[in-house]
Every structure is written in C-alpha cells, then in structure tokens.
Amino acid sequence: EDEDDNLGLEAWERSYADDRSWEALQEDESGFLRPIDNSAFYHAQYRRRLRTTARIQKGLIRYLYIVIDLSRAAAEMDFRPSRMAVVAKQVEAFVREFFDQNPLSQIGLVTVKDGVANCLTDLGGSPESHIKALMGKLGCSGDSSLQNALDLVQGLLSQIPSYGHREVLILYSALSTCDPGDIMETIQKCKESKIRCSVIGLSAEMFICKHLCQDTGGSYSVALDESHFKELIMEHAPPPPAIAEFAIANLIKMGFPQRAGEGSISICSCHKEVKVGVGYTCPRCKARVCELPTDCRICGLQLVSSPHLARSYHHLFPIAPFDEVTPLLNDPRNRSRSTCFGCQQSLLSSGNKPGLYVACPKCKKHFCLECDIYIHESLHNCPGCESL
Amino acid sequence: MIFKLEDVTVYFPYDNIYPEQYSYMLELKRALDAKGHCLLEMPTGTGKTIALLSLITSYVLSKPENPVKLIYCTRTVHEMEKTLAELKLLHNYQTRHLGPAAKILAIGLSSRKNLCVNSRVLAAENRDSVDAACRKRTASWVRALAAENPNIETCEFFENYEKAASAAVLPPGVYTLQDLRAFGKQQGWCPYFLARHMVQFANVVVYSYQYLLDPKVAGIISKEMQKESVVVFDEAHNIDNVCIEALSVSVRRQTLEGATRNLSRINQEIERFKATDAGRLRAEYNRLVEGLALRGNLPNAWLSNPALPSDILKEAVPGNIRRAEHFLHVLRRLVQYLRGRLETENVEKEGPVSFVASITAHAGIDQKTLRFCYERLHSLMLTLEITDTDEFLHIQTICDFATLVGTYTRGFSIIIEPFDERMPHIPDPVLQLSCHDASLAVKPVFDRFQSVVITSGTLSPIDLYPRLLNFHPVVSRSFKMSLTRDCICPMVLTRGSDQLPVSTKFDMRSDPGVARNYGKLLVEMVSIVPDGIVCFFVSYSYMDEIIATWNDSGILKEIMQHKLVFIETQDVVETTLALDNYRKACDCGRGAVFFSVARGKVAEGIDFDRHYGRLVIMFGVPFQYTLSKILLARLEYLRDTFQIKEGDFLTFDALRQAAQCVGRVIRSKADYGMMIFADKRYSRHDKRSKLPGWILSHLRDAHLNLSTDMALHIAREFLRKMAQPYDKAGSIGRKTLLSQADLEKMTNDGSINEMLY
C-alpha cells in the first residue's frame, strides 16, 4: 500500500515501460516473490557515471556519427515490437536530447545493411532532418559489417577540423560481423585519427566491440531491456572527457548571426529556396541560413547563437559528486536532518530505518537519491550551496 | 600480502586473496603437518597453483629445521612453464621481503627436445630422434673416439659442461625451461644435463607426470629425491589413466617385425664385436655374473626402474641370458612365440600367470628370465655402443612387455584381439598387456614420499580416488568458488523444441529426431551467443555421423550463416590449424563453432576462456566404449579388488570427462560462460550428483529439465546480465577478495572459520 501512495497511482493505472514486468520479480529462498529494489542499483550506476566524468576537460564541440545496425538481427522481436523500431524510437529521443545538451555539436547517421554501410545523413545540426531521414529508411536484411561502417565513418570524420571531437556511437544488434578485411587495422586507423568509438549492444557482449571501445577510449554497454537501452544511449548525450593528447587549447572562429527581419525575402543557402522572414544572416558573407547552429555554406564560418554557448557552459563546471552517507542510527544530530534538503521528503525508508542518502561536500546538506540524480543531471546547481 | 596461518607465515605475492585460496592453504598446511597425503579439489580459475606454491615455500621458510623439497608434476610443458612463471613472481616477492635468506633453486625438467640448445640435434623431428641424436654426440665411447679422430662430431655444449665438471652449477633462482636454455647458451653448457644434475640440489622441481609414474624414466627420482619431499600432481583428475598407461604395452605385427629387424642388427653388432673387441663382451658377462647391483660402474648408466621389486637389483641376471648370443636366442624365441599368439582367430583373454606358464611351455623361457629382459637389453645395448636408440624402439617394447609380464601376477591381463571390434573386416591383430590397477604405478610414489598432494579442478566424487589409487589421504576436500556474480550457468537440456527427449543412449542414437533436435539447439544457440561456441560429442564416429546428418538436412548451412564451423580431427596438425583459425574468427568478431570430442586432445588440454568459449554444449554422456575388452577386464578387476561397481565407475568416468569438457570455458573469475548438458540422462540424480561441486552449486533446480526454447530464453537473459559492469571485489555481504586487513580482522573475531565451512 505504501508503494501505491508513493506513486500516487494504483497498480493497474501505471503504464509499464516494458511489458515484461514479471521479470522484475525474483524468488527469495523460501519461494516467495519479491520485487527487486532497483533504486540502489540505479544509483550505483549513476555514481559510476559521475566518477568518470567529473572535473575533466570536456569536448564541447562534438562530431558524432550514429551507426545503426539494420542487419537481419535487428528484426528480432525480443524488444517489442522489434529491435529496429526500439532503436529508431530511442535514436529520435537521443538526437533531440543531444542537441539540447550540445548545441554546438553535429550529428550524422549511418546505417549498415546487407554488409554495406550507407551514409544516411551528413553531419548537421538539425534534429528534424536526421529523424526524418531515419524514419524513412527503416527495414533490415543481411549481415552486419563493423569494418565497413568504421571505414566509412573514419573517412568522413577525418575531414573535420581538429578542434572538433570525433565520435562514433554504434547501436549493434548483430552478434557477428562479416568483414572484407582485417578489422584490427581499421580499429588502429580509428585510433590514429582519434575517433572515440562507443558501442551499445542489444543482445550480448562481443569481444570485438569491447576491444574497439577499449582501444579508442569509448564505452561499451549492453542493453538489458528497452528502458535500460534508453538510459545507456542517453549516457552519450553529455560531452565525454576529452582525449588527453588531443586536448590542447585552441581558438575557434565563430560567427553570431543576426536574425533576419520580419517580412524580408531572400533565398536561403541551405535549401536554395525563397523564404520569407525566418532565418539568420551570416555576419561575414551575409548569406542566409535557416537554422543554427550550422556552418555557413558560403564562407565556412561556424554559426552559433549565444544561448548555445551558454547552455554548454555547465559541462565545464560540474557539481562535485555528493558523498554517500552511511546513516548512524543513534546519532541525535541525525534526527533534525532526516529530511532531504531538496524535496523535503523523509530520508527514513520504511520501518523508520534510515535508507541510503548523500551529502554535498561543500554545504553538507543531505539529499535523497532522486534529488541527487536530478541535481547532477538536470539542475546543475546545488540548492544547498545556492541558498548559503 | 603476508599473513599468519596457524604457525606459518605465508608470503603471498598478491594484495588480495580469495577466501577459497585461504582455506585451500589451511588444509594443505594441515596435511603437511601430519606428513600425510591429501586430495584437494578446487575449481580452475581460483588460483590453485599460486596458493599451493606460496604455502609450501612459506612452510619451508617458516620451518627451516626440516627442509622439504617440492616436486611439482604437470601434464604438459605449457603448464610447466606457467607454474614456473608463477613461482618466479612469488620468489621475487619473497626475496624482496626476506632478503637472500629466501633464495631457492627451482628448475623445470623436460625432455631433451625441450631443453636442447644444439641446433643440429634439434633438427630431428620427434622426441626419440632428438634423444638419439644427442646420444650420438655425447655417449662416452663416441667422445673417446672423437678425442682421437676430430672428424667425429660431438656436442660443444656437453663438452663444455663436462669440462666445467663440478663448477657447473646453477646459481639460486627460478628457471623456466626457456631460462635454462638461455643460461645454457650463455654459459655454453648443456642445459639438459645441467638440469638433470641440479635436480638433486633444487628446492623445487617441476616436471611431467611421467618422470614419477613411468617406471622407464622414473629412475632419476628414485635415486635422487629424498623422502622429505612434497609431491604435487596438478590437474590430476586423470591420474589413474596415466598410471595405467605407464604400465600397459600393446604389441602389433609391425612391432614384431621391427623387433626381428632389431635382433638381426644386434646380432651383426655382436659378430662385429666378437671379431674386433671380444674382451668387451667378456667383461660384460663377468659384470653380470657379479650382479646388476654393481651396474652403477657402467659408464652412462641407464636409469633404473623403481617399479621393479627391489630384490631384482640385488639378484644376479640368470645364467641363461648372461651371454649376449644366448640372450638374443631367448628374445628370438619370445618374438616367435608372440607372433604365433597373434595369429589367432578369436579374442583371447588371459592372466599373466597362465600367459607366463604358456611361454615357459612353448618357448622355454621362465618367469625370472622374462623379468630381466628390460635390464639385460639395456646392458647389451650399452656394451654394443648403440647410439641410435630410436631405431630400437620395437625390441624395447618387447622387452618392456616381457619384464612387466614376468614381474606382476595380479592386476594385469593379456588380451589378444584379431581385429578391431568396430571394423571386423580388417584384420589388425593386437596383443595388449593392460594394467587394471592404477595403484601399482603410483604405489612407489606414495610409499617413498612424505606427502603427496593430488589436486585438480574436477575430482568428484572425491571418495573414489583413494579407492582407485589405494591410499589413505589425511585430508580430502572439495572447495567451491566464491563469486561476485553467478558467472557460470549450467543447464540440463532434456528435450528438444518438439518436446521429445534427446539422448545419445545406444537405442536412441540413430533416431533422426534426436539428431534434428540437437541440430536445432545449435542453430538457435549460434544466433544468440556471441563469439565462440564449443561443442563436445561422445566420440569421433558419432560426431562424423551427426555432422553428416546435419549437412544433409541443411542445418549446417544455417549454422554457417551465423558462425564459422571448425572440426577437431585425429590429426594433430590439422586440429591445431583449426584451433588457430577458430581463435582468429572469435577475435575478429565473425564468431565460430568448434566441434570437438570428449576425451580428445582438445577436451584435455585446450582452454576456451573468455570470448573463445561463451557456451559449451555437451552432446550426450561421454561413456567409454563399453564393449571394449580392456575396459571390461578393468571393470571386473575393480569390482573384485576394490568393490567398485561397474556402473559407478562408468558413470564416474563419463561425468568427470563431461566436467572436464565444460570446465574448459571458465578459467578465471572475471570470465563467464554457459554450459549445456544435452542429454536426458543428466537430469537423473545418480548422474548429476557426480558433477563437481562448483558446477552443481550453480545448477538451479529450474535449469534441470529444459527444452530448447526454455534454454534459449535463459541464455539470452544470462548473456545480457553478464555483459553489465560489475563490482570485482564483491559487496560487503559476499566478500570474495580479502585484503590483509580483512584477514587479520577475521582471524581475530573468529569469523574466518565461518567462512571456511
């Protein structure tokens, strides 16, 4: 009953993220069913994420290729309705989230089908065009080839300027790769051109993917189910730490274009169509572009707006990770602090036993696990420190 | 880390220790204290070797008053090198903490083939010809001749070693075979003879089983190892078979023909010596009159034979074979007699006593004469200065046979089969002297040495080994693996996707439904398991049969869409090539399936760790070929002598092979893998309970009676779960890595005992 109160919904009213809710049940020693307490697990996962990324130089200008495996294995139905549909749905969400967090970055899409890699969209800053292109091209067949995909991406990424961070995110359904040549050489080439390759597998761990990620400094993970897959892919939205030998300070020329006046008519350089009103004007060559951020088609200047820069700012000054507090039962001081500073909920879990919670190392305020994640992932400010 | 284990300070080269390593050391220490033998089962991948080495070396360091020598027996050269490498690490750690006081000498000893540094000798292709090539250059008479005639080739390494004489010693340290070769090259000394010489001074000797168990080569030890030694047999689950093989001889037609050729060659030599140097033969005769005990005076003495009753060494060689030509006659008659016996139409089975009686009656050779054949032949070959010993293997086999048949009256039988049971149209007569009693070969080892440790990943059921080997262990224990996550997933698959039972039982074997269900299982599995899959079949013939069926029904093609297929064959070179390519296919992400045979070379010695083996499927229960005459004779003997029921022994033997096969995939705790036992008979308790404890403890009840689709679902879940990052040290509740502080704390509050039991 407690649980229902917490969620504010009856069991039948809740919508289930995946339709296999019985898998979240475990048998205990005596054969009774018990739900798995996931909160501690998720929190541990989140902390691991935090530990690796806190206080390091970040690559804010990212050039990311998403490689989507559309081989035979993508048609499997272990994710409903199929792996392919789930991947497409999550890629859509990811692309939006990515541009939200990295306004200065660009994405391109690559698909692998019948052992051949195809470039679906070129690098670009508009989420809509990517999503449209992807949704039109769904359909899977044949084998998958990691090497072909890497070769293609490596060729495309080696042309981009040196200040940009080159990344590949591979969403891999298949369990094998059918390659024309030695994939180890391709991995070596990727490493040399400083491409960070990450893989999210959909079924099981593959040695070659692990090897690829380890060698190029990327991360490798395997999705348990759809919600886990979403989590994993979203982990790639915040900028990764910069590769050490590559992280030299660099001045980048950028233009801040003005929004074109209402009612002005001009031909935009990106679609080569006549547009009324909407659009921006490049400060150097006065060409018209429709969306920001982008590179000017005429003079090649990188065009951004100031809010984009501001939004990227918090990545550089992350909040220090909160310390885990092991609650002491008989500490009188604890009594007064037994609520979360963020949401004012009690920090005592059921049965008045103190659950796991965290404290900010600066202001020493206590927070519950949910607020901890919220503060670090969305708010980027510590309410305790701000109210001092 | 350094910690106290009762009264011994243990130096352990790593910062953390697994709980089972700690308990392993404790049991081992108690066995050493009691000066008794012990049997310890601990799964592979838990650091058995390092636990063992560090305890025994630390034991010696803590109790300097009784120096114990460690004799470590491994099955392969590769394992020998691995053991020595671990010991090196340990030794560095100990000397860092204790200074030069901890210095020991540890060497590996192997055949000339592995130790020789002379490039011309090494050019020979097999072990026997390397031995012969070495003898050709180092025998005393060759060297004596070479002193006069510089055209005769000698080995400069051996000459240098001889010149250095007593100065030729190894400084303390740990030497792998490679180190020995490097040292030999650098000093210009022969590493083989140096190692053989240093064996008696070394604190730790690592070598192959054969050096202790095979009576033909065990001589080195019987002379030079003191009683206060600890003998360790690592990977000893097959020790009974090794013992039996060491005392079994089979004679075929080719052997007899070869032996006849050898005899005429010896005859020529004798004639030659008679003409040129009759004094030598005369001298040999006189020596034999004085008795074999004085044989030590012979130059290049051959290694003596510990499996022979000790009185044989004191007895003089019987008169009728003292003269070379007489001995030759005896051998001729023996060969003739054996040839006559091979010409039989029926299978014959006899005990040694009646066999010897028949030899006496038909060939006029009595038991005592037979017994001395082996010694006499070697004495003769030395006298005749024969160096190309590899040419004389046939006659040596005959003499081996004669000596064994003349020595033992129990535990053996002689079986003559005119053709192979499975191919009755091809005449291939073979006379086998087969040993049934594993305790015969190992008995001298148990009697001679203070402590013998038998250890392996699979020794279940652990109470059977003492009965088979006929000894009384003071400690016998089986340890489980402490794991931070359930990284092994054994499953018993009893039904195919159509719910029909699957089995390789004789009456179901030819059922096409079983082959189809097995095929479907594999097809499904290749599509969900990444990288490498290993399949074990019960025999070569069954594997050929089922692969042919799969090929006809297109199953093989379906498999190949997902993974490449490699097959083990009886040809070693071919199999090695297949394995190589299998690994490559796993490395590059193509994925591969390896078809192999239980009891084959691959099942015994090749590891399929990490991505090389994510799944192993055992198709059927690998029973021995139960109609084999040798097996039947052995079963009968075991029942009569040790009261081991036939069924029990067969199941035990089949299950240890199965455990051995599936155990190939887990070689460390960070690894993970699935094991499918695909036969309905595995779900029966009497079969299943004979699996080792570390597999049984992960075999959940829900996984006992699966059909293909259920197994698929479990496999999918398991692989996803294992791909998640995990905490290597284990959480508080389930501590699997203990630091020094942890250990001290646990010893103080007594919770260590809780952990151990």
Coordinates of C-alpha atoms in Angstrom, one line a residue, chain A residues 20 23 45 48 72 76 78-79 83 143 175-179 183-184 202-208 221-225 228, chain B residues 526-531 561-563 586-591 610-611 614 672 713 716-717 719-726:
Chain A
R20 CA 7.5 -7.9 -19.1
E23 CA 10.8 -10.3 -15.0
Q45 CA 25.2 3.1 -11.8
R48 CA 29.9 5.3 -11.6
R72 CA 18.9 -9.4 -40.1
E76 CA 14.4 -9.9 -33.7
D78 CA 13.0 -9.7 -28.1
F79 CA 12.4 -5.9 -27.8
R83 CA 14.8 -4.1 -32.1
D143 CA 24.6 -9.4 -42.4
L175 CA 26.3 -10.9 -32.8
S176 CA 28.8 -11.2 -35.5
T177 CA 30.5 -9.1 -38.1
C178 CA 31.2 -10.1 -41.7
D179 CA 34.2 -8.1 -42.8
I183 CA 39.2 -5.2 -38.7
M184 CA 42.1 -4.8 -36.4
L202 CA 21.4 -5.1 -28.0
S203 CA 21.9 -8.8 -27.1
A204 CA 25.2 -9.8 -25.7
E205 CA 28.8 -8.8 -25.2
M206 CA 31.0 -9.2 -28.2
F207 CA 34.7 -9.4 -27.9
I208 CA 35.5 -7.3 -31.0
S221 CA 27.5 -1.5 -22.8
V222 CA 24.8 -4.0 -23.5
A223 CA 21.1 -3.2 -23.0
L224 CA 19.0 -5.4 -20.8
D225 CA 15.7 -4.1 -22.0
H228 CA 17.9 0.2 -19.9
Chain B
V526 CA 24.5 -19.7 -32.6
S527 CA 22.1 -16.9 -33.3
I528 CA 22.1 -15.7 -29.7
V529 CA 25.5 -16.4 -28.4
P530 CA 28.3 -14.1 -29.4
D531 CA 31.9 -15.1 -30.4
Q561 CA 25.2 -18.2 -41.7
H562 CA 25.9 -17.1 -38.1
K563 CA 29.3 -18.7 -37.3
C586 CA 36.4 -15.3 -32.5
D587 CA 38.9 -12.4 -32.3
C588 CA 37.7 -10.6 -35.4
G589 CA 34.0 -10.9 -34.4
R590 CA 33.0 -13.3 -37.1
G591 CA 32.1 -15.9 -34.5
R610 CA 36.8 -15.6 -22.3
H611 CA 35.2 -15.0 -25.8
R614 CA 30.9 -18.3 -24.2
Y672 CA 31.7 -16.1 -17.7
H713 CA 15.4 -17.8 -23.0
R716 CA 19.6 -14.6 -23.6
E717 CA 18.9 -13.3 -20.1
L719 CA 24.3 -13.1 -21.6
R720 CA 22.7 -9.7 -21.1
K721 CA 23.2 -9.9 -17.4
M722 CA 26.8 -10.8 -17.7
A723 CA 27.6 -8.0 -20.1
Q724 CA 26.8 -5.5 -17.4
P725 CA 29.6 -3.9 -15.5
Y726 CA 30.1 -5.4 -12.1

